[in-house]
Coordinates of C-alpha atoms in Angstrom, one line a residue:
X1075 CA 105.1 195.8 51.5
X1076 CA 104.4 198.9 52.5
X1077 CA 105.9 202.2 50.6
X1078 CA 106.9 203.5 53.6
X1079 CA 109.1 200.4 54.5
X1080 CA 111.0 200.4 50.8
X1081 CA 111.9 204.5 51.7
X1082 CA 112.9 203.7 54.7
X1083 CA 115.7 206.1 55.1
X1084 CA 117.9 203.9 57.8
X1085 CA 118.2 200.9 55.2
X1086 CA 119.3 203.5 52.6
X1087 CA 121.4 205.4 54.6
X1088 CA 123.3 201.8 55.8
X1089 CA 123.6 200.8 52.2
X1090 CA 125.2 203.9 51.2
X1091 CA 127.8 204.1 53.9
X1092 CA 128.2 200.2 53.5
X1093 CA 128.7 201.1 49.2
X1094 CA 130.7 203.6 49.9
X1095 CA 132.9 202.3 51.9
X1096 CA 133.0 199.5 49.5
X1097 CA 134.4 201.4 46.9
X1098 CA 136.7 203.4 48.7
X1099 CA 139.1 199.9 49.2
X1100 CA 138.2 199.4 45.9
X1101 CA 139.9 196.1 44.3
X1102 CA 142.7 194.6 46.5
X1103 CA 144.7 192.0 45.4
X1104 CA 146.5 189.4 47.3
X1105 CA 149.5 187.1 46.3
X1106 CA 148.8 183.7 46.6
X1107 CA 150.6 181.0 45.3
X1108 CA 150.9 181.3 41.3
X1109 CA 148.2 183.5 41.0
X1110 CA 146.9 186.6 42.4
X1111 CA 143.3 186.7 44.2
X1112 CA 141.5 189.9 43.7
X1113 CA 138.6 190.9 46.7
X1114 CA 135.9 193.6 44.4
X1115 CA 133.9 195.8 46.7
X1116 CA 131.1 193.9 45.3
X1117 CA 132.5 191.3 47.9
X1118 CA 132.7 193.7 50.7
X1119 CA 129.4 195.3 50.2
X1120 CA 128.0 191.6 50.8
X1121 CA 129.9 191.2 54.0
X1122 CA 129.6 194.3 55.8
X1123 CA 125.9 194.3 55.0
X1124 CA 125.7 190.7 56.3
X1125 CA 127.4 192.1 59.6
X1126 CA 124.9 194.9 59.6
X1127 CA 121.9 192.1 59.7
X1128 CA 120.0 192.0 63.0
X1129 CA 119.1 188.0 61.9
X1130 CA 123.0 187.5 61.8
X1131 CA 124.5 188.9 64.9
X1132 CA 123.2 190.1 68.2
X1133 CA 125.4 193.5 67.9
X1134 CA 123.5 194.3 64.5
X1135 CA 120.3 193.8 66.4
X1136 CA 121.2 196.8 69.0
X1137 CA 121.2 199.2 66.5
X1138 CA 119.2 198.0 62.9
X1139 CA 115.5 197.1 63.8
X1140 CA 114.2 193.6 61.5
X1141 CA 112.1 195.5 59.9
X1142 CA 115.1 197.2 57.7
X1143 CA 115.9 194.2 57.1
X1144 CA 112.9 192.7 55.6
X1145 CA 112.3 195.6 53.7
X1146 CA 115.6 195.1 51.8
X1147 CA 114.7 192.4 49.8
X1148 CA 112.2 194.0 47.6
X1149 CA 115.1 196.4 46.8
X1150 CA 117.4 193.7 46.1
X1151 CA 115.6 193.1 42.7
X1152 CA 114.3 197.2 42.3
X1153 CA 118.2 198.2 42.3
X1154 CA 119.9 195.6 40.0
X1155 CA 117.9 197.0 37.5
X1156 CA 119.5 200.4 36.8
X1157 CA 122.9 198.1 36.4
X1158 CA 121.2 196.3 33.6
X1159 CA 120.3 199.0 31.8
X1160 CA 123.9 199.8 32.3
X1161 CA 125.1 196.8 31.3
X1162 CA 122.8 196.8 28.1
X1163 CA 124.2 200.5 27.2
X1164 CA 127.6 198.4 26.1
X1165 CA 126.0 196.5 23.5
X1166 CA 124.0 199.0 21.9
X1167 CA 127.1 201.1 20.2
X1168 CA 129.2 197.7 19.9
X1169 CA 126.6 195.8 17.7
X1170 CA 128.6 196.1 14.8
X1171 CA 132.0 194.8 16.0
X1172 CA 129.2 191.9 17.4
X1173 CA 128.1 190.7 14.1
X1174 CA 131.8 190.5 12.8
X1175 CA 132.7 188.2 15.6
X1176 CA 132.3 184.7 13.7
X1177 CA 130.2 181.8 14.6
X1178 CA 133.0 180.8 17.2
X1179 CA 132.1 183.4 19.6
X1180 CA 128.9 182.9 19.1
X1181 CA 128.3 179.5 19.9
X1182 CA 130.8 179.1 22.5
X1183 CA 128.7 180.7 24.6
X1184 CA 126.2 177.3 24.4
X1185 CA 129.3 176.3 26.8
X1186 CA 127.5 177.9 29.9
X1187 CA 125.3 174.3 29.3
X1188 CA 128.2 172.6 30.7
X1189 CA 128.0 174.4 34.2
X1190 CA 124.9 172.2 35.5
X1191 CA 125.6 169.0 32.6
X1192 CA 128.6 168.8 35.3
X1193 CA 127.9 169.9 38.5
X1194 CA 123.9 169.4 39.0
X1195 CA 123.8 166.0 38.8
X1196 CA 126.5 166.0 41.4
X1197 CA 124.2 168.5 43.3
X1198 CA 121.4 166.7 43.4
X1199 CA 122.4 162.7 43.5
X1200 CA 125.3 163.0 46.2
X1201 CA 125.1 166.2 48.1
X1202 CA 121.1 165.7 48.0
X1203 CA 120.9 169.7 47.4
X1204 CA 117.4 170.9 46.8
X1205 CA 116.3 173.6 44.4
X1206 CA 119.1 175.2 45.0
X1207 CA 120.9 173.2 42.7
X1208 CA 119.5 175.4 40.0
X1209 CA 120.3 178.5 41.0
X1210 CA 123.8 177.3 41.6
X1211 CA 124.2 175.8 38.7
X1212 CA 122.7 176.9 35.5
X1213 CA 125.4 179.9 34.9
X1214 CA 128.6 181.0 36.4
X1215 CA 126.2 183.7 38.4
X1216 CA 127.9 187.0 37.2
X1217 CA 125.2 190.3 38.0
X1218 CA 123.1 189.6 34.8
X1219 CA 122.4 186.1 36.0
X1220 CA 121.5 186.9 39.7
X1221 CA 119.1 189.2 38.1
X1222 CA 117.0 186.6 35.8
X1223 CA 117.2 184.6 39.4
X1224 CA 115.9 187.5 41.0
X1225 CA 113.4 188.4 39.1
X1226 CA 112.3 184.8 38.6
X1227 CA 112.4 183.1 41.6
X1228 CA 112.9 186.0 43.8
X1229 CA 116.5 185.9 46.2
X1230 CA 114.3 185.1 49.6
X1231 CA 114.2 181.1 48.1
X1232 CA 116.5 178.1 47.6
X1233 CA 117.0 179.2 43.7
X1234 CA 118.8 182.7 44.8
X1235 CA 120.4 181.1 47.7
X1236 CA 121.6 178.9 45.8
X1237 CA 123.2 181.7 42.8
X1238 CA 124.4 183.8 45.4
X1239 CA 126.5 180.9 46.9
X1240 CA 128.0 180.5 43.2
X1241 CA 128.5 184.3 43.3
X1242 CA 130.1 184.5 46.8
X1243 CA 132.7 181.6 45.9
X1244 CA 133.7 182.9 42.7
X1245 CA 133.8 186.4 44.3
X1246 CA 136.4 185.1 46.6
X1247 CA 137.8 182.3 44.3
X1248 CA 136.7 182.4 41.0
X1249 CA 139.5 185.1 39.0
X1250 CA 142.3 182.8 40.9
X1251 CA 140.7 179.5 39.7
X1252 CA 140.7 180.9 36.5
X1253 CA 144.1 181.8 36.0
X1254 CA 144.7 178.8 37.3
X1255 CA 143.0 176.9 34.8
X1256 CA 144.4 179.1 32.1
X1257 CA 147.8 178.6 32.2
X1258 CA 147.5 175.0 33.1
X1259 CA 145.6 174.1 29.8
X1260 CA 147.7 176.1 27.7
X1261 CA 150.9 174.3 29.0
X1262 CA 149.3 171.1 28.1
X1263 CA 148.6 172.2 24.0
X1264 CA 145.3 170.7 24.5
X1265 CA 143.2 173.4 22.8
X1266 CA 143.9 176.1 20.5
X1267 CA 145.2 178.7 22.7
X1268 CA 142.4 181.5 21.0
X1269 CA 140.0 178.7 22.1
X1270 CA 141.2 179.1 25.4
X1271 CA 141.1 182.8 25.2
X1272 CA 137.5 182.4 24.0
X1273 CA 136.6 180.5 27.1
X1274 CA 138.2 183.5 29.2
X1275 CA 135.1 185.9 28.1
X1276 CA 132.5 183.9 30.1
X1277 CA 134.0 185.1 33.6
X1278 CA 133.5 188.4 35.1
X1279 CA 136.2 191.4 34.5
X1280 CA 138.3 190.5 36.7
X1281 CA 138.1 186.8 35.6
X1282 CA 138.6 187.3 32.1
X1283 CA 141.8 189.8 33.3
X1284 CA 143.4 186.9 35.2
X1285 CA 143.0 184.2 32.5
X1286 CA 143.6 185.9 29.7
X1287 CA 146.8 187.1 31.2
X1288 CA 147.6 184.0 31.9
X1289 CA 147.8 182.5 28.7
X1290 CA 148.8 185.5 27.2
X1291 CA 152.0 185.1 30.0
X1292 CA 152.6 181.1 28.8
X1293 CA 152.2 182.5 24.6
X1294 CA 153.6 186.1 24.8
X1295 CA 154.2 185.7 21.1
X1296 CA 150.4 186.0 21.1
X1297 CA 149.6 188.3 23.3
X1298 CA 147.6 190.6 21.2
X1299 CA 145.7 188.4 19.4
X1300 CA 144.5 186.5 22.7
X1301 CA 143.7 189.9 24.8
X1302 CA 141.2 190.5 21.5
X1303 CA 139.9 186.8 21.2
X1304 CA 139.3 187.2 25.1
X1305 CA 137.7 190.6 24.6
X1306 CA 135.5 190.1 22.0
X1307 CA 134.1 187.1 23.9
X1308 CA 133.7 189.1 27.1
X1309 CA 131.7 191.2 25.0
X1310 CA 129.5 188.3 23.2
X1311 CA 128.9 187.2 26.9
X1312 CA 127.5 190.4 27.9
X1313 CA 125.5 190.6 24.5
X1314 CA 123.9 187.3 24.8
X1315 CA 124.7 185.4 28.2
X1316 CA 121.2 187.5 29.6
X1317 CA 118.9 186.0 27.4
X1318 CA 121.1 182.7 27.2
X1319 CA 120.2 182.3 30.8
X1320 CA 117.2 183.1 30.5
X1321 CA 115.5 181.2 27.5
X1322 CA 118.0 178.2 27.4
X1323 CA 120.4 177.5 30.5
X1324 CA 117.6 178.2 33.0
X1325 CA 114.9 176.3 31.2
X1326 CA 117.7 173.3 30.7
X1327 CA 118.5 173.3 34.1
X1328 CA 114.5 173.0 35.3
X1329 CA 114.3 170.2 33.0
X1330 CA 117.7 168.3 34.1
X1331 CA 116.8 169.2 38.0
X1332 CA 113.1 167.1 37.5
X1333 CA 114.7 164.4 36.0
X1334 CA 117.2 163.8 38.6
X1335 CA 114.3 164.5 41.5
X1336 CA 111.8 162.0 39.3
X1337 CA 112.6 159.4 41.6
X1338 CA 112.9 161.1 45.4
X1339 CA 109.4 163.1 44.3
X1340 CA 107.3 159.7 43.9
X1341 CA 109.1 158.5 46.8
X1342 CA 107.6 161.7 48.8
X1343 CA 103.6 161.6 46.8
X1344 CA 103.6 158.0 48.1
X1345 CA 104.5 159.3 51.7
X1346 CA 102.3 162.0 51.4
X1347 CA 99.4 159.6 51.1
X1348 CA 100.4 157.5 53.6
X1349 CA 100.5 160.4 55.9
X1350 CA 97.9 162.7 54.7
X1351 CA 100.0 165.7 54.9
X1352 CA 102.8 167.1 53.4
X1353 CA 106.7 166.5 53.6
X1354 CA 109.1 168.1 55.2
X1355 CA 110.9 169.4 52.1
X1356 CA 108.0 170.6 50.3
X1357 CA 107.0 172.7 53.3
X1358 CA 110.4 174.4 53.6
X1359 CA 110.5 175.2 50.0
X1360 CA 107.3 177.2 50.0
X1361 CA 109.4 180.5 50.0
X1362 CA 107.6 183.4 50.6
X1363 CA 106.2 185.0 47.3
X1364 CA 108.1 188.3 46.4
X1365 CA 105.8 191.6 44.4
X1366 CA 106.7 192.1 41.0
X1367 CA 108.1 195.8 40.2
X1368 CA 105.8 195.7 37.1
X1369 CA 102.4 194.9 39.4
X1370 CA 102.8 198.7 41.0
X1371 CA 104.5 201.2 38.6
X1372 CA 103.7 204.0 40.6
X1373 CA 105.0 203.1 43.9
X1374 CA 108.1 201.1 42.0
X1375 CA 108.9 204.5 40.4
X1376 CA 109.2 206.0 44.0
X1377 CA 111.1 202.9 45.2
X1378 CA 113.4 203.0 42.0
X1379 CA 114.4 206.6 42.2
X1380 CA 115.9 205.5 46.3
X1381 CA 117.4 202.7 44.8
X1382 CA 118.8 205.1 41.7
X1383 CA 120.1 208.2 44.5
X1384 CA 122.0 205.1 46.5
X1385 CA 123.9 204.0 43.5
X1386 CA 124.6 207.3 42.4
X1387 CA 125.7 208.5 45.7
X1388 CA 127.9 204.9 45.4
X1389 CA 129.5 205.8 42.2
X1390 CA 131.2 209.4 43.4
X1391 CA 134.3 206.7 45.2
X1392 CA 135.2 205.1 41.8
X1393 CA 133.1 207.0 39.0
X1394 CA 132.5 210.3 38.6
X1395 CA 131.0 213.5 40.9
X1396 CA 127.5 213.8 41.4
X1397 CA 127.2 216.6 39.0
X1398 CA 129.1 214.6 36.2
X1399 CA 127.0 211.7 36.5
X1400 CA 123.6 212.8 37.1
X1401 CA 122.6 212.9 33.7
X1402 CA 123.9 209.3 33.1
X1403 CA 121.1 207.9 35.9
X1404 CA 118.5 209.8 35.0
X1405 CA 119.1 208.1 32.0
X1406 CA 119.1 204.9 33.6
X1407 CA 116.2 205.3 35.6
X1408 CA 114.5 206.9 32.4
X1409 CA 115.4 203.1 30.9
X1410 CA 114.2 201.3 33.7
X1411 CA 111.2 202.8 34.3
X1412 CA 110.2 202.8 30.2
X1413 CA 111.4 198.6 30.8
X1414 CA 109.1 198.4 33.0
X1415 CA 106.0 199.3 31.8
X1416 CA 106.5 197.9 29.2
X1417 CA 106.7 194.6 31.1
X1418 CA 103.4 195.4 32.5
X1419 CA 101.3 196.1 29.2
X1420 CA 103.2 194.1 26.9
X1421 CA 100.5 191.3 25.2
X1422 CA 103.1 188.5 26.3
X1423 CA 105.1 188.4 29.1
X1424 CA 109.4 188.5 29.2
X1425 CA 110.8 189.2 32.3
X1426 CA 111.5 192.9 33.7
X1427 CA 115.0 192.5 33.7
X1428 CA 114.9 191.7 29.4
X1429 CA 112.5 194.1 28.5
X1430 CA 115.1 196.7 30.7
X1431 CA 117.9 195.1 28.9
X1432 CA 116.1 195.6 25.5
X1433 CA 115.3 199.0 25.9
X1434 CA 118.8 200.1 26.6
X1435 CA 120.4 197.9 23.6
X1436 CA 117.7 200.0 21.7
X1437 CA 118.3 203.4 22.9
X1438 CA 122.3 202.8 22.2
X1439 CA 122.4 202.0 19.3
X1440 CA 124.5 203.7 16.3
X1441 CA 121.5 204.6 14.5
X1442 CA 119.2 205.3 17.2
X1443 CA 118.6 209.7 17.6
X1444 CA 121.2 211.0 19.9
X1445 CA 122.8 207.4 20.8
X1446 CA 126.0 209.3 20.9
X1447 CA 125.2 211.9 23.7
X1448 CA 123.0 208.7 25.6
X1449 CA 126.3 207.0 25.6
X1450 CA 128.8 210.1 26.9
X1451 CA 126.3 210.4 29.7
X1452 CA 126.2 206.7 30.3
X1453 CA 130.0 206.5 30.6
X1454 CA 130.1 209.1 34.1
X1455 CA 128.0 206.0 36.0
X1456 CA 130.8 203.3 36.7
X1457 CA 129.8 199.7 35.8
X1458 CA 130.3 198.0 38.8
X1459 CA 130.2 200.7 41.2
X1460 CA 125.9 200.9 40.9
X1461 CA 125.8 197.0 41.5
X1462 CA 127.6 197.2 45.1
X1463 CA 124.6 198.6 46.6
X1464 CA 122.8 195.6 45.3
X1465 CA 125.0 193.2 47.2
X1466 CA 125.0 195.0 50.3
X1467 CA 120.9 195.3 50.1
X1468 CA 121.5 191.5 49.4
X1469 CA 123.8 190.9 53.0
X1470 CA 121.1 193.2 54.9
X1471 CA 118.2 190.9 53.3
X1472 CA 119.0 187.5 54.5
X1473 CA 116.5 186.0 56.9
X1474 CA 117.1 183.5 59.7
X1475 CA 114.5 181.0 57.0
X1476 CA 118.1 181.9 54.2
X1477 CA 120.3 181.6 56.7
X1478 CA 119.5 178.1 57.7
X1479 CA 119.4 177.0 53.7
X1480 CA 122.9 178.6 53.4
X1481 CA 124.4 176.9 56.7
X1482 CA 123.0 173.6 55.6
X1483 CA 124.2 173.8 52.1
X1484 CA 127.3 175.9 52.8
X1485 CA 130.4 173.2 52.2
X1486 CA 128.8 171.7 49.4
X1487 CA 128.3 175.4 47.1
X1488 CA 131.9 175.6 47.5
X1489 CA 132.1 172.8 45.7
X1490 CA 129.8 172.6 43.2
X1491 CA 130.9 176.7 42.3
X1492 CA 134.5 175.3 41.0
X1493 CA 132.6 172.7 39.2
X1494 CA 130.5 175.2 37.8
X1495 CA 133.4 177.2 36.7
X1496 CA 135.5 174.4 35.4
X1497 CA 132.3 173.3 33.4
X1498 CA 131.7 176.2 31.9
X1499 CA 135.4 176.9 30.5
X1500 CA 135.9 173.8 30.0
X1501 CA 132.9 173.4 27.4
X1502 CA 133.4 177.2 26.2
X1503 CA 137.3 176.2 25.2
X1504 CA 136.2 172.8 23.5
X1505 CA 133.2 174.3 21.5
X1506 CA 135.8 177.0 20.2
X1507 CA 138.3 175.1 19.6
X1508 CA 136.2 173.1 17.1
X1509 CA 134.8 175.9 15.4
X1510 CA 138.6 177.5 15.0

């Protein structure tokens, strides 16, 4: 794509109005039932920017020209990487407090495996989902693992329709669910209750918030203790759920997803030969092939620093000033950027968004020269607040091609998200508890 298209300063300009607007509900939560369901502006960002897409309504069409829209994708991918630096920058100067946490927090975190054990075969053998099974499946899709998706598969095919359906449903669902489950398991003195805490950390923030407080509500005796088991594994799960996903949950669920297809694919080659062409689902699969970052350093660096001034611009709402946090994504982009090249002249290859991940973990650690100014500076840029951009470039990205995936498939994501979430604590809790 073009340079020119990626700097495009009407899809920046929407995305920063769209972030900022975002931000400025902020978190919002809404009574409902026994629990509490809590909208991020994560969620919004996605909506308004899939209201601001000409493919999506006739309105949007009047006033954002397609090509803004196709131009977003490639910055899906180009943005979330300053927020995995950022998310890497909180392991660095916690590494100790890592290696004290015990072989239970460790290896719970092999309880991601029972998202797709659970929920793929269901997937694939009686919703007949495609390869979108694998994207919705293999992890509970927080930011890190729409990223390895991302940088995979690319966002434009069935794999990231397929995570950011898991995403959207537990965006809307998935810290009520939790709760939820919580409290239910811990009334029934199935599992050791730090077990259950454990299983907490594998949610996003605002999941781990709800569950653990809702255990911590049924065992206030406990309290303490099972806000820190949850912690600490919130922490592990931001430490090692990346390149969990990555070398282990992802690869898994390739393997699991052919074995289920074995069948249905020598059903199609047969029909292929018959009918000397190809079949219908192997034609709409051919998703179109997105650049790598890595392939064009210096026009990525132009694209990257857009991307960068968006999120910064973002994070004024719920982070700090412009001023206060400039230094903090320079630094980011400084990390990015170093990321990667190194992703383009390393002698083997890892995906961008490790090598990103790496370099920030490296930089922030205790012993690394000047770790403790890196992280003061690092602290100004709000977690969350540079990955909202990424979700409203994600809304403004989808193409009638996603669209029609996502209608098709829509009901059954639902589903197979609270399976995916239920598998995964499920697994984490029982792991745990027989490691406690």
């Amino acid at each position: 794509m073009p340079l020119s298209s990626l700097l495009d300063w009407r899809l920046h300009a929407l995305v920063v109005v769209t972030a900022l607007l975002s931000e400025f509900i902020g978190i919002q939560r809404l009574p409902l039932g026994p629990g509490t369901l809590l909208l991020l502006p994560l969620f919004y960002a996605f909506i308004l920017g899939v209201l601001l897409n000409p493919n999506v309504t006739r309105t949007a069409g009047k006033f954002v020209p397609s090509r803004v829209s196709h131009a977003a994708g490639p910055l899906i991918l180009l943005s979330i990487m300053p927020f995995i630096a950022r998310f890497g920058s909180t392991i660095g100067p916690a590494i100790e407090d890592l290696i004290d946490a015990g072989p239970a927090l460790i290896l719970q975190e092999l309880g991601n495996l029972g998202t797709m054990l659970i929920a793929m075969p269901l997937a694939v053998l009686v919703f007949k989902m495609g390869r979108e099974a694998i994207g919705a499946t293999y992890s509970i899709a927080r930011e890190p693992n729409i990223a390895v998706i991302s940088d995979k598969y690319g966002l434009k095919g069935p794999e990231g329709v397929g995570v950011m359906g898991t995403y959207v449903v537990g965006t809307m669902f998935g810290t009520l669910w939790f709760a939820l489950m919580a409290g239910y398991l811990t009334s029934l003195e199935l599992f050791d209750p730090r077990a259950l805490a454990m299983a907490c950390g594998v949610g996003s923030g605002s999941m781990v918030a709800a569950c653990s407080a809702a255990i911590a509500g049924t065992l206030p005796e406990m309290k303490d203790e099972l806000l820190a088991f949850a912690g600490a594994s919130n922490l592990m799960t931001y430490a090692t759920g990346l390149y969990l996903s990555l070398f282990i949950a992802l690869p898994v669920a390739e393997k699991l997803y052919t074995l289920l297809t074995a069948g249905k694919r020598q059903a199609k080659a047969v029909g292929a030969q018959v009918t000397g062409g190809l079949s219908a689902d192997d034609a709409s699969s051919d998703a179109p092939e997105e650049e790598r970052p890595e392939r064009n350093l210096p026009k990525t660096a132009l694209a990257m620093a857009a991307a960068c001034v968006v999120g910064w611009v973002a994070n004024t709402v719920n982070g700090a000033d412009l001023i206060t946090a400039l230094p903090g994504m320079l630094i980011l982009y400084a990390m990015t950027m170093i990321g990667l090249v190194i992703t383009r002249f390393a002698p083997f290859y890892l995906p961008g968004v490790a090598w990103v991940s790496l370099v920030s973990i490296v930089m922030t650690l205790p012993w690394f020269p000047g770790n403790a100014w890196l992280t003061e500076q690092l602290a100004a840029v709000n977690f969350l607040a540079i990955v909202t951009p990424v979700l409203a470039y994600a809304g403004l990205a989808l193409s009638p091609r996603e669209l029609g995936m996502f209608r098709k498939a829509g009901w059954k994501l639902v589903i197979i998200a609270m399976l995916v979430f239920t598998g995964t604590f499920l697994a984490s809790a029982l792991i745990a508890d027989l490691l406690l």
